[in-house]
mmCIF file of C-alpha atoms and ligand atoms in Angstrom:
data_model
loop_
_atom_site.group_PDB
_atom_site.id
_atom_site.type_symbol
_atom_site.label_atom_id
_atom_site.label_comp_id
_atom_site.label_asym_id
_atom_site.label_seq_id
_atom_site.Cartn_x
_atom_site.Cartn_y
_atom_site.Cartn_z
ATOM 1 C CA UNK T 1 -131.607 -47.848 -156.184
ATOM 2 C CA UNK T 2 -131.616 -48.260 -152.369
ATOM 3 C CA UNK T 3 -135.071 -49.271 -151.234
ATOM 4 C CA UNK T 4 -137.183 -47.342 -148.774
ATOM 5 C CA UNK T 5 -137.881 -50.533 -146.840
ATOM 6 C CA UNK T 6 -140.692 -50.672 -144.337
ATOM 7 C CA UNK T 7 -140.299 -51.580 -140.671
ATOM 8 C CA UNK T 8 -140.522 -55.351 -140.110
ATOM 9 C CA UNK T 9 -143.940 -56.753 -139.154
ATOM 10 C CA UNK T 10 -144.371 -58.566 -135.836
ATOM 11 C CA UNK T 11 -141.908 -61.454 -135.643
ATOM 12 C CA UNK T 12 -144.406 -63.811 -133.971
ATOM 13 C CA UNK T 13 -146.675 -63.768 -137.057
ATOM 14 C CA UNK T 14 -144.049 -65.417 -139.287
ATOM 15 C CA UNK T 15 -144.595 -68.829 -140.940
ATOM 16 C CA UNK T 16 -142.205 -71.595 -139.822
ATOM 17 C CA UNK T 17 -141.807 -73.145 -143.290
ATOM 18 C CA UNK T 18 -141.753 -71.524 -146.749
ATOM 19 C CA UNK T 19 -141.918 -72.520 -150.425
ATOM 20 C CA UNK T 20 -143.532 -75.471 -152.212
ATOM 21 C CA UNK T 21 -142.633 -79.097 -151.354
ATOM 22 C CA UNK T 22 -140.292 -79.192 -154.343
ATOM 23 C CA UNK T 23 -138.317 -76.128 -155.478
ATOM 24 C CA UNK T 24 -139.368 -74.828 -158.904
ATOM 25 C CA UNK T 25 -137.904 -72.258 -161.365
ATOM 26 C CA UNK T 26 -135.769 -70.117 -161.035
ATOM 27 C CA UNK T 27 -134.402 -72.529 -158.397
ATOM 28 C CA UNK T 28 -132.026 -74.277 -158.042
ATOM 29 C CA UNK T 29 -129.575 -71.400 -158.585
ATOM 30 C CA UNK T 30 -125.969 -72.554 -158.130
ATOM 31 C CA UNK T 31 -122.846 -70.441 -158.227
ATOM 32 C CA UNK T 32 -119.426 -70.070 -156.661
ATOM 33 C CA UNK T 33 -117.479 -67.057 -155.440
ATOM 34 C CA UNK T 34 -114.467 -66.056 -153.467
ATOM 35 C CA UNK T 35 -115.258 -64.986 -149.875
ATOM 36 C CA UNK T 36 -114.491 -61.267 -149.626
ATOM 37 C CA UNK T 37 -114.461 -58.859 -146.669
ATOM 38 C CA UNK T 38 -117.558 -56.726 -146.023
ATOM 39 C CA UNK T 39 -117.975 -54.047 -143.366
ATOM 40 C CA UNK T 40 -117.331 -56.374 -140.435
ATOM 41 C CA UNK T 41 -120.725 -55.978 -138.776
ATOM 42 C CA UNK T 42 -122.053 -59.532 -139.024
ATOM 43 C CA UNK T 43 -120.029 -61.129 -136.243
ATOM 44 C CA UNK T 44 -119.338 -58.044 -134.160
ATOM 45 C CA UNK T 45 -122.812 -56.427 -134.143
ATOM 46 C CA UNK T 46 -125.325 -59.151 -135.028
ATOM 47 C CA UNK T 47 -123.615 -62.284 -133.741
ATOM 48 C CA UNK T 48 -124.132 -63.689 -137.228
ATOM 49 C CA UNK T 49 -121.046 -63.832 -139.492
ATOM 50 C CA UNK T 50 -121.780 -63.687 -143.214
ATOM 51 C CA UNK T 51 -119.468 -64.698 -146.027
ATOM 52 C CA UNK T 52 -119.745 -61.827 -148.495
ATOM 53 C CA UNK T 53 -119.565 -62.767 -152.156
ATOM 54 C CA UNK T 54 -117.744 -60.969 -154.969
ATOM 55 C CA UNK T 55 -119.566 -58.363 -156.981
ATOM 56 C CA UNK T 56 -119.063 -60.305 -160.245
ATOM 57 C CA UNK T 57 -120.571 -63.492 -158.778
ATOM 58 C CA UNK T 58 -123.429 -61.495 -157.302
ATOM 59 C CA UNK T 59 -124.204 -59.925 -160.686
ATOM 60 C CA UNK T 60 -124.081 -63.326 -162.361
ATOM 61 C CA UNK T 61 -126.826 -64.505 -160.012
ATOM 62 C CA UNK T 62 -129.009 -61.760 -161.469
ATOM 63 C CA UNK T 63 -131.554 -61.776 -158.642
ATOM 64 C CA UNK T 64 -134.251 -59.202 -159.251
ATOM 65 C CA UNK T 65 -135.713 -59.401 -155.739
ATOM 66 C CA UNK T 66 -133.917 -58.285 -152.594
ATOM 67 C CA UNK T 67 -134.496 -60.176 -149.358
ATOM 68 C CA UNK T 68 -133.588 -63.397 -147.571
ATOM 69 C CA UNK T 69 -133.008 -66.674 -149.451
ATOM 70 C CA UNK T 70 -132.089 -70.170 -148.247
ATOM 71 C CA UNK T 71 -130.279 -73.224 -149.552
ATOM 72 C CA UNK T 72 -127.045 -75.205 -149.206
ATOM 73 C CA UNK T 73 -123.411 -74.038 -149.146
ATOM 74 C CA UNK T 74 -119.877 -75.371 -148.784
ATOM 75 C CA UNK T 75 -116.523 -73.636 -148.299
ATOM 76 C CA UNK T 76 -113.356 -74.864 -149.986
ATOM 77 C CA UNK T 77 -109.694 -73.988 -149.467
ATOM 78 C CA UNK T 78 -108.400 -71.868 -152.340
ATOM 79 C CA UNK T 79 -105.223 -73.567 -153.498
ATOM 80 C CA UNK T 80 -104.691 -71.418 -156.607
ATOM 81 C CA UNK T 81 -101.637 -69.261 -155.839
ATOM 82 C CA UNK T 82 -102.477 -66.983 -158.795
ATOM 83 C CA UNK T 83 -105.888 -66.261 -157.294
ATOM 84 C CA UNK T 84 -104.902 -63.958 -154.458
ATOM 85 C CA UNK T 85 -106.680 -60.716 -155.383
ATOM 86 C CA UNK T 86 -109.870 -59.246 -154.036
ATOM 87 C CA UNK T 87 -111.995 -56.948 -156.120
ATOM 88 C CA UNK T 88 -113.365 -54.580 -153.505
ATOM 89 C CA UNK T 89 -115.102 -51.231 -153.517
ATOM 90 C CA UNK T 90 -113.199 -48.333 -151.953
ATOM 91 C CA UNK T 91 -115.347 -48.543 -148.797
ATOM 92 C CA UNK T 92 -114.850 -52.303 -148.422
ATOM 93 C CA UNK T 93 -111.122 -51.831 -148.971
ATOM 94 C CA UNK T 94 -111.012 -49.179 -146.257
ATOM 95 C CA UNK T 95 -113.009 -51.304 -143.797
ATOM 96 C CA UNK T 96 -110.805 -54.363 -144.426
ATOM 97 C CA UNK T 97 -107.660 -52.284 -143.858
ATOM 98 C CA UNK T 98 -109.054 -50.792 -140.622
ATOM 99 C CA UNK T 99 -109.925 -54.259 -139.325
ATOM 100 C CA UNK T 100 -106.623 -55.640 -140.485
ATOM 101 C CA UNK T 101 -108.276 -58.537 -142.338
ATOM 102 C CA UNK T 102 -105.627 -61.124 -143.159
ATOM 103 C CA UNK T 103 -107.039 -63.683 -145.618
ATOM 104 C CA UNK T 104 -106.125 -67.327 -144.966
ATOM 105 C CA UNK T 105 -107.787 -68.539 -148.214
ATOM 106 C CA UNK T 106 -109.550 -71.275 -146.272
ATOM 107 C CA UNK T 107 -106.394 -73.137 -145.335
ATOM 108 C CA UNK T 108 -107.570 -73.479 -141.711
ATOM 109 C CA UNK T 109 -110.880 -75.142 -142.590
ATOM 110 C CA UNK T 110 -109.666 -78.598 -141.559
ATOM 111 C CA UNK T 111 -112.493 -81.180 -141.620
ATOM 112 C CA UNK T 112 -115.022 -78.472 -142.627
ATOM 113 C CA UNK T 113 -113.348 -78.108 -146.037
ATOM 114 C CA UNK T 114 -115.941 -78.956 -148.698
ATOM 115 C CA UNK T 115 -118.685 -80.031 -146.284
ATOM 116 C CA UNK T 116 -122.184 -78.906 -147.327
ATOM 117 C CA UNK T 117 -124.291 -77.134 -144.709
ATOM 118 C CA UNK T 118 -127.629 -75.274 -144.708
ATOM 119 C CA UNK T 119 -127.430 -71.539 -145.333
ATOM 120 C CA UNK T 120 -129.428 -68.306 -145.290
ATOM 121 C CA UNK T 121 -128.507 -65.540 -147.711
ATOM 122 C CA UNK T 122 -129.196 -61.826 -147.412
ATOM 123 C CA UNK T 123 -129.472 -59.908 -150.688
ATOM 124 C CA UNK T 124 -129.886 -56.163 -150.837
ATOM 125 C CA UNK T 125 -129.124 -52.840 -149.232
ATOM 126 C CA UNK T 126 -129.372 -53.796 -145.542
ATOM 127 C CA UNK T 127 -131.873 -50.971 -144.855
ATOM 128 C CA UNK T 128 -131.086 -51.069 -141.127
ATOM 129 C CA UNK T 129 -127.505 -50.043 -142.013
ATOM 130 C CA UNK T 130 -128.476 -47.976 -145.083
ATOM 131 C CA UNK T 131 -125.881 -49.384 -147.498
ATOM 132 C CA UNK T 132 -125.539 -47.565 -150.818
ATOM 133 C CA UNK T 133 -124.797 -50.719 -152.826
ATOM 134 C CA UNK T 134 -126.450 -54.121 -152.938
ATOM 135 C CA UNK T 135 -124.527 -57.032 -151.449
ATOM 136 C CA UNK T 136 -124.998 -60.778 -151.338
ATOM 137 C CA UNK T 137 -123.877 -62.396 -148.090
ATOM 138 C CA UNK T 138 -124.282 -65.920 -146.780
ATOM 139 C CA UNK T 139 -124.577 -67.123 -143.216
ATOM 140 C CA UNK T 140 -123.728 -70.807 -143.130
ATOM 141 C CA UNK T 141 -125.601 -72.599 -140.372
ATOM 142 C CA UNK T 142 -122.531 -74.188 -138.857
ATOM 143 C CA UNK T 143 -119.920 -73.092 -136.337
ATOM 144 C CA UNK T 144 -116.551 -72.797 -138.096
ATOM 145 C CA UNK T 145 -113.298 -72.626 -136.142
ATOM 146 C CA UNK T 146 -112.408 -69.224 -137.616
ATOM 147 C CA UNK T 147 -112.654 -66.909 -140.616
ATOM 148 C CA UNK T 148 -111.983 -68.093 -144.180
ATOM 149 C CA UNK T 149 -111.514 -64.931 -146.255
ATOM 150 C CA UNK T 150 -110.226 -65.759 -149.731
ATOM 151 C CA UNK T 151 -111.687 -69.292 -149.721
ATOM 152 C CA UNK T 152 -114.188 -70.414 -152.351
ATOM 153 C CA UNK T 153 -117.831 -70.688 -151.398
ATOM 154 C CA UNK T 154 -120.171 -72.810 -153.506
ATOM 155 C CA UNK T 155 -123.869 -72.475 -152.934
ATOM 156 C CA UNK T 156 -127.305 -73.435 -154.224
ATOM 157 C CA UNK T 157 -130.281 -71.173 -153.585
ATOM 158 C CA UNK T 158 -133.547 -73.123 -153.331
ATOM 159 C CA UNK T 159 -136.085 -70.569 -152.132
ATOM 160 C CA UNK T 160 -137.064 -67.181 -150.781
ATOM 161 C CA UNK T 161 -137.971 -66.430 -147.166
ATOM 162 C CA UNK T 162 -138.912 -62.733 -146.936
ATOM 163 C CA UNK T 163 -138.163 -59.166 -148.081
ATOM 164 C CA UNK T 164 -135.502 -57.126 -146.291
ATOM 165 C CA UNK T 165 -136.800 -54.704 -143.697
ATOM 166 C CA UNK T 166 -135.734 -51.788 -141.610
ATOM 167 C CA UNK T 167 -135.902 -52.392 -137.834
ATOM 168 C CA UNK T 168 -136.656 -50.392 -134.703
ATOM 169 C CA UNK T 169 -133.617 -51.958 -133.007
ATOM 170 C CA UNK T 170 -130.634 -54.183 -133.631
ATOM 171 C CA UNK T 171 -132.211 -56.771 -131.315
ATOM 172 C CA UNK T 172 -135.325 -56.958 -133.525
ATOM 173 C CA UNK T 173 -133.134 -57.602 -136.602
ATOM 174 C CA UNK T 174 -131.173 -60.277 -134.696
ATOM 175 C CA UNK T 175 -134.424 -61.964 -133.689
ATOM 176 C CA UNK T 176 -135.669 -62.061 -137.297
ATOM 177 C CA UNK T 177 -132.325 -63.539 -138.442
ATOM 178 C CA UNK T 178 -132.665 -66.307 -135.830
ATOM 179 C CA UNK T 179 -136.190 -67.001 -137.127
ATOM 180 C CA UNK T 180 -134.840 -67.075 -140.732
ATOM 181 C CA UNK T 181 -132.363 -69.762 -139.618
ATOM 182 C CA UNK T 182 -135.149 -71.901 -138.110
ATOM 183 C CA UNK T 183 -137.339 -71.392 -141.203
ATOM 184 C CA UNK T 184 -134.447 -72.389 -143.503
ATOM 185 C CA UNK T 185 -133.671 -75.540 -141.484
ATOM 186 C CA UNK T 186 -137.293 -76.637 -141.496
ATOM 187 C CA UNK T 187 -137.842 -75.764 -145.166
ATOM 188 C CA UNK T 188 -134.692 -77.654 -146.243
ATOM 189 C CA UNK T 189 -135.646 -80.743 -144.266
ATOM 190 C CA UNK T 190 -138.010 -81.995 -147.001
ATOM 191 C CA UNK T 191 -137.111 -84.629 -149.621
ATOM 192 C CA UNK T 192 -137.438 -82.124 -152.505
ATOM 193 C CA UNK T 193 -134.810 -79.892 -150.859
ATOM 194 C CA UNK T 194 -132.583 -82.576 -149.334
ATOM 195 C CA UNK T 195 -132.015 -84.043 -152.780
ATOM 196 C CA UNK T 196 -130.185 -80.821 -153.770
ATOM 197 C CA UNK T 197 -127.638 -81.316 -150.984
ATOM 198 C CA UNK T 198 -124.765 -82.434 -153.147
ATOM 199 C CA UNK T 199 -121.629 -80.885 -154.611
ATOM 200 C CA UNK T 200 -122.377 -77.778 -156.650
ATOM 201 C CA UNK T 201 -121.246 -77.886 -160.266
ATOM 202 C CA UNK T 202 -119.002 -74.850 -160.778
ATOM 203 C CA UNK T 203 -120.074 -72.324 -163.349
HETATM 204 P P1 ADP J 301 -117.530 -59.171 -143.150
HETATM 205 O O1 ADP J 301 -118.311 -57.930 -143.128
HETATM 206 O O2 ADP J 301 -116.083 -58.932 -143.452
HETATM 207 O O3 ADP J 301 -118.162 -60.190 -144.019
HETATM 208 P P2 ADP J 301 -118.520 -60.672 -140.892
HETATM 209 O O4 ADP J 301 -118.590 -60.227 -139.480
HETATM 210 O O5 ADP J 301 -119.799 -60.827 -141.645
HETATM 211 O O6 ADP J 301 -117.547 -59.693 -141.642
HETATM 212 O O7 ADP J 301 -117.693 -62.017 -140.837
HETATM 213 C C1 ADP J 301 -117.608 -62.782 -141.958
HETATM 214 C C2 ADP J 301 -116.507 -63.801 -141.981
HETATM 215 O O8 ADP J 301 -116.636 -64.751 -140.909
HETATM 216 C C3 ADP J 301 -116.711 -64.596 -143.246
HETATM 217 O O9 ADP J 301 -116.065 -63.992 -144.361
HETATM 218 C C4 ADP J 301 -116.079 -65.918 -142.885
HETATM 219 O O10 ADP J 301 -114.696 -65.854 -143.200
HETATM 220 C C5 ADP J 301 -116.242 -66.018 -141.366
HETATM 221 N N1 ADP J 301 -117.263 -66.998 -140.904
HETATM 222 C C6 ADP J 301 -117.092 -67.782 -139.796
HETATM 223 N N2 ADP J 301 -118.168 -68.565 -139.596
HETATM 224 C C7 ADP J 301 -119.055 -68.279 -140.586
HETATM 225 C C8 ADP J 301 -120.362 -68.785 -140.903
HETATM 226 N N3 ADP J 301 -120.956 -69.728 -140.145
HETATM 227 N N4 ADP J 301 -120.994 -68.282 -141.990
HETATM 228 C C9 ADP J 301 -120.399 -67.338 -142.742
HETATM 229 N N5 ADP J 301 -119.161 -66.805 -142.489
HETATM 230 C C10 ADP J 301 -118.487 -67.279 -141.419
HETATM 231 N N1 RBF J 302 -130.238 -56.376 -142.882
HETATM 232 C C1 RBF J 302 -131.280 -55.502 -142.895
HETATM 233 O O1 RBF J 302 -131.067 -54.301 -142.856
HETATM 234 N N2 RBF J 302 -132.571 -55.938 -142.981
HETATM 235 C C2 RBF J 302 -132.908 -57.248 -143.009
HETATM 236 O O2 RBF J 302 -134.087 -57.585 -143.097
HETATM 237 C C3 RBF J 302 -131.828 -58.215 -142.958
HETATM 238 N N3 RBF J 302 -132.074 -59.541 -142.953
HETATM 239 C C4 RBF J 302 -131.041 -60.438 -142.869
HETATM 240 C C5 RBF J 302 -131.297 -61.795 -142.814
HETATM 241 C C6 RBF J 302 -130.259 -62.717 -142.724
HETATM 242 C C7 RBF J 302 -130.562 -64.177 -142.660
HETATM 243 C C8 RBF J 302 -128.914 -62.253 -142.678
HETATM 244 C C9 RBF J 302 -127.783 -63.215 -142.583
HETATM 245 C C10 RBF J 302 -128.654 -60.904 -142.740
HETATM 246 C C11 RBF J 302 -129.698 -59.978 -142.832
HETATM 247 N N4 RBF J 302 -129.460 -58.608 -142.887
HETATM 248 C C12 RBF J 302 -130.491 -57.711 -142.908
HETATM 249 C C13 RBF J 302 -128.109 -58.135 -143.174
HETATM 250 C C14 RBF J 302 -127.295 -57.675 -142.017
HETATM 251 O O3 RBF J 302 -127.589 -56.320 -141.790
HETATM 252 C C15 RBF J 302 -125.843 -57.872 -142.452
HETATM 253 O O4 RBF J 302 -125.591 -59.246 -142.460
HETATM 254 C C16 RBF J 302 -124.865 -57.161 -141.599
HETATM 255 O O5 RBF J 302 -124.984 -55.772 -141.810
HETATM 256 C C17 RBF J 302 -123.432 -57.596 -141.896
HETATM 257 O O6 RBF J 302 -123.072 -57.384 -143.209
HETATM 258 MG MG1 MG J 303 -120.247 -60.468 -143.880
#
């Protein structure tokens, strides 16, 4: 059920590092998915592109808590010619058609293919945008040359940053996302988290 999320507390009161020195259960959580189109707001409205994951992969993760997570992720060209379909909701389908999304299956990744970078992941209803369905979407903390719809994303979640909130303005949400990125970078830069920066075993 969509949450009735509260307005975010003051951004300046946030901790700069989260989680214990070594991640404990249920982490690490590793999974892979195809990168599917969302509603196109990440890059255009928030200056923060997110690779949306497939519904089936999201369900497999079985996260009971909505909010912002952090960990490691890599994107891989999808070379399987039989694997060209997206399983999208009607609304996602409509949005992708309107935006004329043309998947390249990650074939333009070049030297970024398979490289592991830090990531932040948003899980939930995006209360600021009042989505009806939960989504899982990953912002990889790296500047890619372009989109990679249809590629495979492999990721390992190692911890939780905060719940999802509603915001008084888009700028306030953007500011919290930038803080999430700094918190993730600092939290991952500890031996207990760095040791998980290796290729994800596919499930
Ligand atoms: P959508 O709603 O379709 O997901 P976004 O505006 O969130 O639209 O853009 C997401 C797309 O941008 C991703 O699917 C991916 O192909 C691309 N992208 C480029 N750089 C990144 C990045 N650093 N992290 C995540 N996705 C990225
Ligand atoms: N959306 C919200 O409505 N509330 C949030 O607290 C929130 N936190 C986010 C944190 C991160 C790190 C990222 C990448 C996204 C977050 N979003 C949040 C989701 C954002 O609204 C979404 O990425 C865009 O709507 C594009 O799909
Ligand atoms: Mg997205």
